[in-house]
PDB file of C-alpha atoms in Angstrom:
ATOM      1  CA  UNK A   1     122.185  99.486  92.640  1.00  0.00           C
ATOM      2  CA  UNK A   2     122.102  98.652  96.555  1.00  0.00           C
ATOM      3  CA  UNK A   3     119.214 100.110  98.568  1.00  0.00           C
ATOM      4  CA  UNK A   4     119.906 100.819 101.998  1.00  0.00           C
ATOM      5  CA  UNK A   5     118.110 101.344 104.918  1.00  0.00           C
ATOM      6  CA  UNK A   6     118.873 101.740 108.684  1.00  0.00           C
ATOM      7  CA  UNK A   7     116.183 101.365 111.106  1.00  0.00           C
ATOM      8  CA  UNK A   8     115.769 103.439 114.387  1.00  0.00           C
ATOM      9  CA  UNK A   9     117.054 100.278 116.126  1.00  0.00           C
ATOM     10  CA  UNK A  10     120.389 100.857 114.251  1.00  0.00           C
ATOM     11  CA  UNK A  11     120.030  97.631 112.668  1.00  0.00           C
ATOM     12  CA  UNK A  12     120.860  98.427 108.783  1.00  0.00           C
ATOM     13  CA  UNK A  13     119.130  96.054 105.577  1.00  0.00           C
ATOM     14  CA  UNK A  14     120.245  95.918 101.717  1.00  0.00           C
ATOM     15  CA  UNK A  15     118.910  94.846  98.484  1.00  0.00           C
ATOM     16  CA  UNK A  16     120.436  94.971  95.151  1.00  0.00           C
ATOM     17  CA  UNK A  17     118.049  96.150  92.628  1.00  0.00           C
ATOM     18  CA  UNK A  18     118.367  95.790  88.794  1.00  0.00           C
ATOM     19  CA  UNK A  19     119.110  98.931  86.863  1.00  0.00           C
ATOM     20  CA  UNK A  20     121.692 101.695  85.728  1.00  0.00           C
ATOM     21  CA  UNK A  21     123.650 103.217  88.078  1.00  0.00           C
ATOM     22  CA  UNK A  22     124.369 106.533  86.422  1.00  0.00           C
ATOM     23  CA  UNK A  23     120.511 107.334  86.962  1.00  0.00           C
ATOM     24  CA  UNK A  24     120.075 105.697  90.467  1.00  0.00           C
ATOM     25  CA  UNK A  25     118.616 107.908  92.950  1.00  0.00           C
ATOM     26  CA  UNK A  26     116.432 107.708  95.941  1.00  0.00           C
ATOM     27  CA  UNK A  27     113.334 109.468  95.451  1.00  0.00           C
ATOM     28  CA  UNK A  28     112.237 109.343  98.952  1.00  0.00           C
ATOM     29  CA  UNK A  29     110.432 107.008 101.622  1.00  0.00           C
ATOM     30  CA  UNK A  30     106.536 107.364 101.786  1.00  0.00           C
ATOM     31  CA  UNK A  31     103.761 104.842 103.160  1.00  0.00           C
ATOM     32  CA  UNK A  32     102.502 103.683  99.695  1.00  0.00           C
ATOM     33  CA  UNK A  33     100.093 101.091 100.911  1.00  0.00           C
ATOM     34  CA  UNK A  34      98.988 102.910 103.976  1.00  0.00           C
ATOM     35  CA  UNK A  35      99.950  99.765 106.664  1.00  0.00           C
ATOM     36  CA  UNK A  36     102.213 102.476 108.901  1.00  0.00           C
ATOM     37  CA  UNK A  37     105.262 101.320 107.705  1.00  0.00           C
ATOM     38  CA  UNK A  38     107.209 103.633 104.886  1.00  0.00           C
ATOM     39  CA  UNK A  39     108.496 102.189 101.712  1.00  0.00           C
ATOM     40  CA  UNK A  40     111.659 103.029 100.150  1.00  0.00           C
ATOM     41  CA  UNK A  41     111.032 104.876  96.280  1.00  0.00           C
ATOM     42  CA  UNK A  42     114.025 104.992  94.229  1.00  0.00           C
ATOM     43  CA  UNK A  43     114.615 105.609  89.870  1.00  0.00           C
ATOM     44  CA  UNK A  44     117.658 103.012  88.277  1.00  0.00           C
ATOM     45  CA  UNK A  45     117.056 104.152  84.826  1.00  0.00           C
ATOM     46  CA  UNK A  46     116.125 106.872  82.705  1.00  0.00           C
ATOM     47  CA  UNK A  47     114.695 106.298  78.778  1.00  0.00           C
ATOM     48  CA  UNK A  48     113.482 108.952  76.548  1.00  0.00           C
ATOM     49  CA  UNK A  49     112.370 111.406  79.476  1.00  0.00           C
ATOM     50  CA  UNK A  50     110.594 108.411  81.372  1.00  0.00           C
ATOM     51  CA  UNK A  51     111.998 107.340  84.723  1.00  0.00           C
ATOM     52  CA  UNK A  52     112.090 103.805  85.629  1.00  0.00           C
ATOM     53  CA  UNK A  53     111.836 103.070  89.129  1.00  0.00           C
ATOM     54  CA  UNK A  54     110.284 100.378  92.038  1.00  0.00           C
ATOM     55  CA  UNK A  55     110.026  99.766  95.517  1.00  0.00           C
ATOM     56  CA  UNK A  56     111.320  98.518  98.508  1.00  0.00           C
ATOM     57  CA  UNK A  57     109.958  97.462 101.468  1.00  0.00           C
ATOM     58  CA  UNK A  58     109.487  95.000 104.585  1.00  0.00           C
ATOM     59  CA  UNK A  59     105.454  94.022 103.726  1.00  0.00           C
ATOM     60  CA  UNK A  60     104.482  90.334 103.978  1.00  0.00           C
ATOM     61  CA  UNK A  61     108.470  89.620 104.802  1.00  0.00           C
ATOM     62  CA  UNK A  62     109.486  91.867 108.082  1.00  0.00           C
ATOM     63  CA  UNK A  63     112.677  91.836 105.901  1.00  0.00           C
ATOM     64  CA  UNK A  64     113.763  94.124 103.254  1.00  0.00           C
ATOM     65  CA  UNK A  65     112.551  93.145  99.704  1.00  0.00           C
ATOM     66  CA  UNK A  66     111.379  94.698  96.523  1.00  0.00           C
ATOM     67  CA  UNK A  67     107.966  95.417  97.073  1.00  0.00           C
ATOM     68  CA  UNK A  68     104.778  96.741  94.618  1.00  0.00           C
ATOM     69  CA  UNK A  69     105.499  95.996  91.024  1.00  0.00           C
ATOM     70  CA  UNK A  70     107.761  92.419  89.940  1.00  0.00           C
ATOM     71  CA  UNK A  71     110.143  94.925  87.907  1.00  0.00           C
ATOM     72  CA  UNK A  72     111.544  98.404  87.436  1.00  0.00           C
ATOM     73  CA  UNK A  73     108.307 100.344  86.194  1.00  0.00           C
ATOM     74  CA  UNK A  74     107.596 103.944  84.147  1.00  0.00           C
ATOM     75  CA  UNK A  75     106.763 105.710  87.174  1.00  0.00           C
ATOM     76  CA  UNK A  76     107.759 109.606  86.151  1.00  0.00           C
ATOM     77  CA  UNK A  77     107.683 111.318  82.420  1.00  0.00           C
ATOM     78  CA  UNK A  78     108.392 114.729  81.929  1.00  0.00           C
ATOM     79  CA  UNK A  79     108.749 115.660  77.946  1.00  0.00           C
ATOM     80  CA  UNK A  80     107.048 118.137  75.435  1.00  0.00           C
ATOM     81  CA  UNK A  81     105.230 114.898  73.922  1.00  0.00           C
ATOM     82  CA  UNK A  82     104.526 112.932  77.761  1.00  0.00           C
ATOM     83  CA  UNK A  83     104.035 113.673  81.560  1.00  0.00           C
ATOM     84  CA  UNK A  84     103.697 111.014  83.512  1.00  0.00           C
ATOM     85  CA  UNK A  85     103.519 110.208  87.958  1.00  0.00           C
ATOM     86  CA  UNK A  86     101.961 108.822  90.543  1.00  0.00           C
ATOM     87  CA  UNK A  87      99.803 109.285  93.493  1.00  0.00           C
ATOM     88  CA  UNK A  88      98.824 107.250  96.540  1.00  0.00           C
ATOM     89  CA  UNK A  89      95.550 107.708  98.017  1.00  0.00           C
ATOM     90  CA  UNK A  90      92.219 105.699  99.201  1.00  0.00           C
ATOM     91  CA  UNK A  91      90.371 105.687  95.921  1.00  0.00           C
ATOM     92  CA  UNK A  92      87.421 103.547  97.785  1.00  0.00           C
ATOM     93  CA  UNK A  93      87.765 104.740 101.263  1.00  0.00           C
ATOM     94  CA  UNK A  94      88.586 101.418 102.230  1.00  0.00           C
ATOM     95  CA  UNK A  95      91.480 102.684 104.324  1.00  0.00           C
ATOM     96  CA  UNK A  96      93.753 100.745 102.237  1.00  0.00           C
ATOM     97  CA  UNK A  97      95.992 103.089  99.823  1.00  0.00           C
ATOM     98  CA  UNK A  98      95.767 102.436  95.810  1.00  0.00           C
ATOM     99  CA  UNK A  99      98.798 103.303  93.519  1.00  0.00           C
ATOM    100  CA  UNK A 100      97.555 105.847  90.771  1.00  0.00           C
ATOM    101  CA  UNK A 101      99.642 106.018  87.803  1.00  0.00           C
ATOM    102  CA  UNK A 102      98.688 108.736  85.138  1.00  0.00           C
ATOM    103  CA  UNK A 103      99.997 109.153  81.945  1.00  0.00           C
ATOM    104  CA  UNK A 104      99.115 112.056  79.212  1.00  0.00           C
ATOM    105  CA  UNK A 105     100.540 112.478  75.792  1.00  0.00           C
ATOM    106  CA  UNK A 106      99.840 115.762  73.490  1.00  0.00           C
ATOM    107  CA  UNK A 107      99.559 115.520  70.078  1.00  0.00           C
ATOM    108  CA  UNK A 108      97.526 118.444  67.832  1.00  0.00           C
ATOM    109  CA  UNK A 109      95.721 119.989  70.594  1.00  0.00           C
ATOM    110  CA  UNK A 110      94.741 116.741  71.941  1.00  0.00           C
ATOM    111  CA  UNK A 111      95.553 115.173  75.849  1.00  0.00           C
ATOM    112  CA  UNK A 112      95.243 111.572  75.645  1.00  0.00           C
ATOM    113  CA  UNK A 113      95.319 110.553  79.436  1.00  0.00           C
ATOM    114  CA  UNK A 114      95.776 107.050  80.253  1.00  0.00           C
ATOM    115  CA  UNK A 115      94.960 105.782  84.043  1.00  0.00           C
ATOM    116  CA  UNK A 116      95.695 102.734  86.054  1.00  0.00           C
ATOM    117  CA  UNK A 117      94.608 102.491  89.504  1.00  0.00           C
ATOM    118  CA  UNK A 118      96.331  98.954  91.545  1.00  0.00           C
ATOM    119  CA  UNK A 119      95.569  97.553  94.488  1.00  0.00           C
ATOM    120  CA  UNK A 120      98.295  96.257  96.938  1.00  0.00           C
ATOM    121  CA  UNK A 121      97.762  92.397  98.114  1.00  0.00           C
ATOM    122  CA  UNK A 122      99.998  91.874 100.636  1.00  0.00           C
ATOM    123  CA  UNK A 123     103.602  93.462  99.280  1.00  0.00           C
ATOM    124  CA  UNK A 124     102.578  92.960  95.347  1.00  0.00           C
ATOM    125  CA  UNK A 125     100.421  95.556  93.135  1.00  0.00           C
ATOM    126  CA  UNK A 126      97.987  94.089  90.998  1.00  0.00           C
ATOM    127  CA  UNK A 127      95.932  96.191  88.306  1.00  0.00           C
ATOM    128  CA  UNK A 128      93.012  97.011  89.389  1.00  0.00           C
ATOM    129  CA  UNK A 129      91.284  99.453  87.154  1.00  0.00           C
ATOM    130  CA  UNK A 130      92.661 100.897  84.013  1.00  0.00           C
ATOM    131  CA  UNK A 131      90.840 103.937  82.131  1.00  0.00           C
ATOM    132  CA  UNK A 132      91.948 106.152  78.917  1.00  0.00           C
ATOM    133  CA  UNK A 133      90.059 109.197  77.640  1.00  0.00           C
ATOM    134  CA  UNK A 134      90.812 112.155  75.342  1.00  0.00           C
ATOM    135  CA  UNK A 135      89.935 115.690  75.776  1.00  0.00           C
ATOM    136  CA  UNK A 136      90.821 118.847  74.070  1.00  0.00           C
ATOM    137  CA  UNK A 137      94.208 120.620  75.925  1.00  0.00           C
ATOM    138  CA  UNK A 138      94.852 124.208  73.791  1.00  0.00           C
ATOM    139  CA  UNK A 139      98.277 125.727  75.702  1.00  0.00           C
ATOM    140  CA  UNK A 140      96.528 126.898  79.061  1.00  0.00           C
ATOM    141  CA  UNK A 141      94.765 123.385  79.542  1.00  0.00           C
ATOM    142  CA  UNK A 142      97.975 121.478  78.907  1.00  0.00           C
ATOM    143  CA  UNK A 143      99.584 123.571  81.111  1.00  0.00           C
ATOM    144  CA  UNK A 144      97.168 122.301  83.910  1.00  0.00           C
ATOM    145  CA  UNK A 145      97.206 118.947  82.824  1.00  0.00           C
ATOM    146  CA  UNK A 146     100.890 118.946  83.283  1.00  0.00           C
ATOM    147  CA  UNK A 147     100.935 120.282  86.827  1.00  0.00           C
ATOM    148  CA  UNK A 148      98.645 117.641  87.663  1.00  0.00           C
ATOM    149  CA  UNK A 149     100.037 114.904  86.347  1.00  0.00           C
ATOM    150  CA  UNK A 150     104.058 115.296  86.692  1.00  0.00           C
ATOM    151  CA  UNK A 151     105.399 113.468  89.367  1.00  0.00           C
ATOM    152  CA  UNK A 152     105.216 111.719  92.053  1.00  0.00           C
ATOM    153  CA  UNK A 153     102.071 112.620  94.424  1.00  0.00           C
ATOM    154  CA  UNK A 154     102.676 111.163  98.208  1.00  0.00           C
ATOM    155  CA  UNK A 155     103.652 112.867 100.874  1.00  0.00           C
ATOM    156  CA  UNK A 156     108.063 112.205 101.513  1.00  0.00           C
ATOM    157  CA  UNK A 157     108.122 112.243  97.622  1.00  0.00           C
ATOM    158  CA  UNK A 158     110.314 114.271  95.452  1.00  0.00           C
ATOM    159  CA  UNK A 159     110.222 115.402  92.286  1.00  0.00           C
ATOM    160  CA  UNK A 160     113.212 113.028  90.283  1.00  0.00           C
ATOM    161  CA  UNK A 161     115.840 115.092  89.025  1.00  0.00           C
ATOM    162  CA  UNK A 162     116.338 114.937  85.010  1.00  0.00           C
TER     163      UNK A 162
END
């Protein structure tokens, strides 16, 4: 898959990404790290209701380059059994963004939630906290669960088609 992106200069930059090209889609541009400039968020595969997806961006570079992660990652999860997304937000009001990414799974009235929190260093996401707990989900709390989870959760983001 190419990712493309022209600048308001009209200059134009493209990077060929690893992945399927019958589930390729951009999922939208949002300032993931929180330095001003926008990153590019895009799926290339899709496995058992779990979207696999990365980044682009000019960090570190000034040129166009797969940014965050060193390969395709789980990002989105939307099944009976899994929901799964992402937010970006200042978890230590450091000014500096963190990637959130939240998984649950549902098994006999049961929500096991799994949580990893990275920090960006320069244009690469390293894990910085990771956190799993269980709690009781009957139907309604599920339910909520879900709508918390699902998705991606930063402002330019869409939800990725199935």
């Amino acid at each position: 898959m190419t990712v493309r992106v022209a600048y308001a200069t009209g200059e134009t930059e493209e990077i060929t990404v690893e992945g399927s090209g019958h589930a390729a889609r951009l999922v939208g541009v949002a300032d993931l790290d929180g330095d001003g400039r926008e990153e590019v968020v895009y799926v290339v595969a899709r496995s058992q209701g779990t979207s696999i997806g990365g980044f682009a961006g000019t960090a570190g570079t000034g040129a166009l380059h797969t940014v965050g992660f060193a390969e395709p990652t789980a990002l989105f999860g939307a099944s009976l059994e899994l929901i799964a997304g992402f937010s970006c937000t200042d978890l230590d009001g450091d000014g500096v963004r963190e990637l959130v990414l939240e998984a649950a799974t549902f098994a006999d009235g049961t929500a096991s939630i799994r949580t990893r929190a990275y920090r960006w260093t320069g244009d690469r996401l390293e894990l910085d906290d990771e956190d799993a707990a269980e709690e009781p989900a009957d139907d309604a709390r599920a339910g909520e669960i879900r709508a918390e989870l699902r998705g991606p959760r930063c402002a330019g983001l869409d939800e990725p088609a199935p």
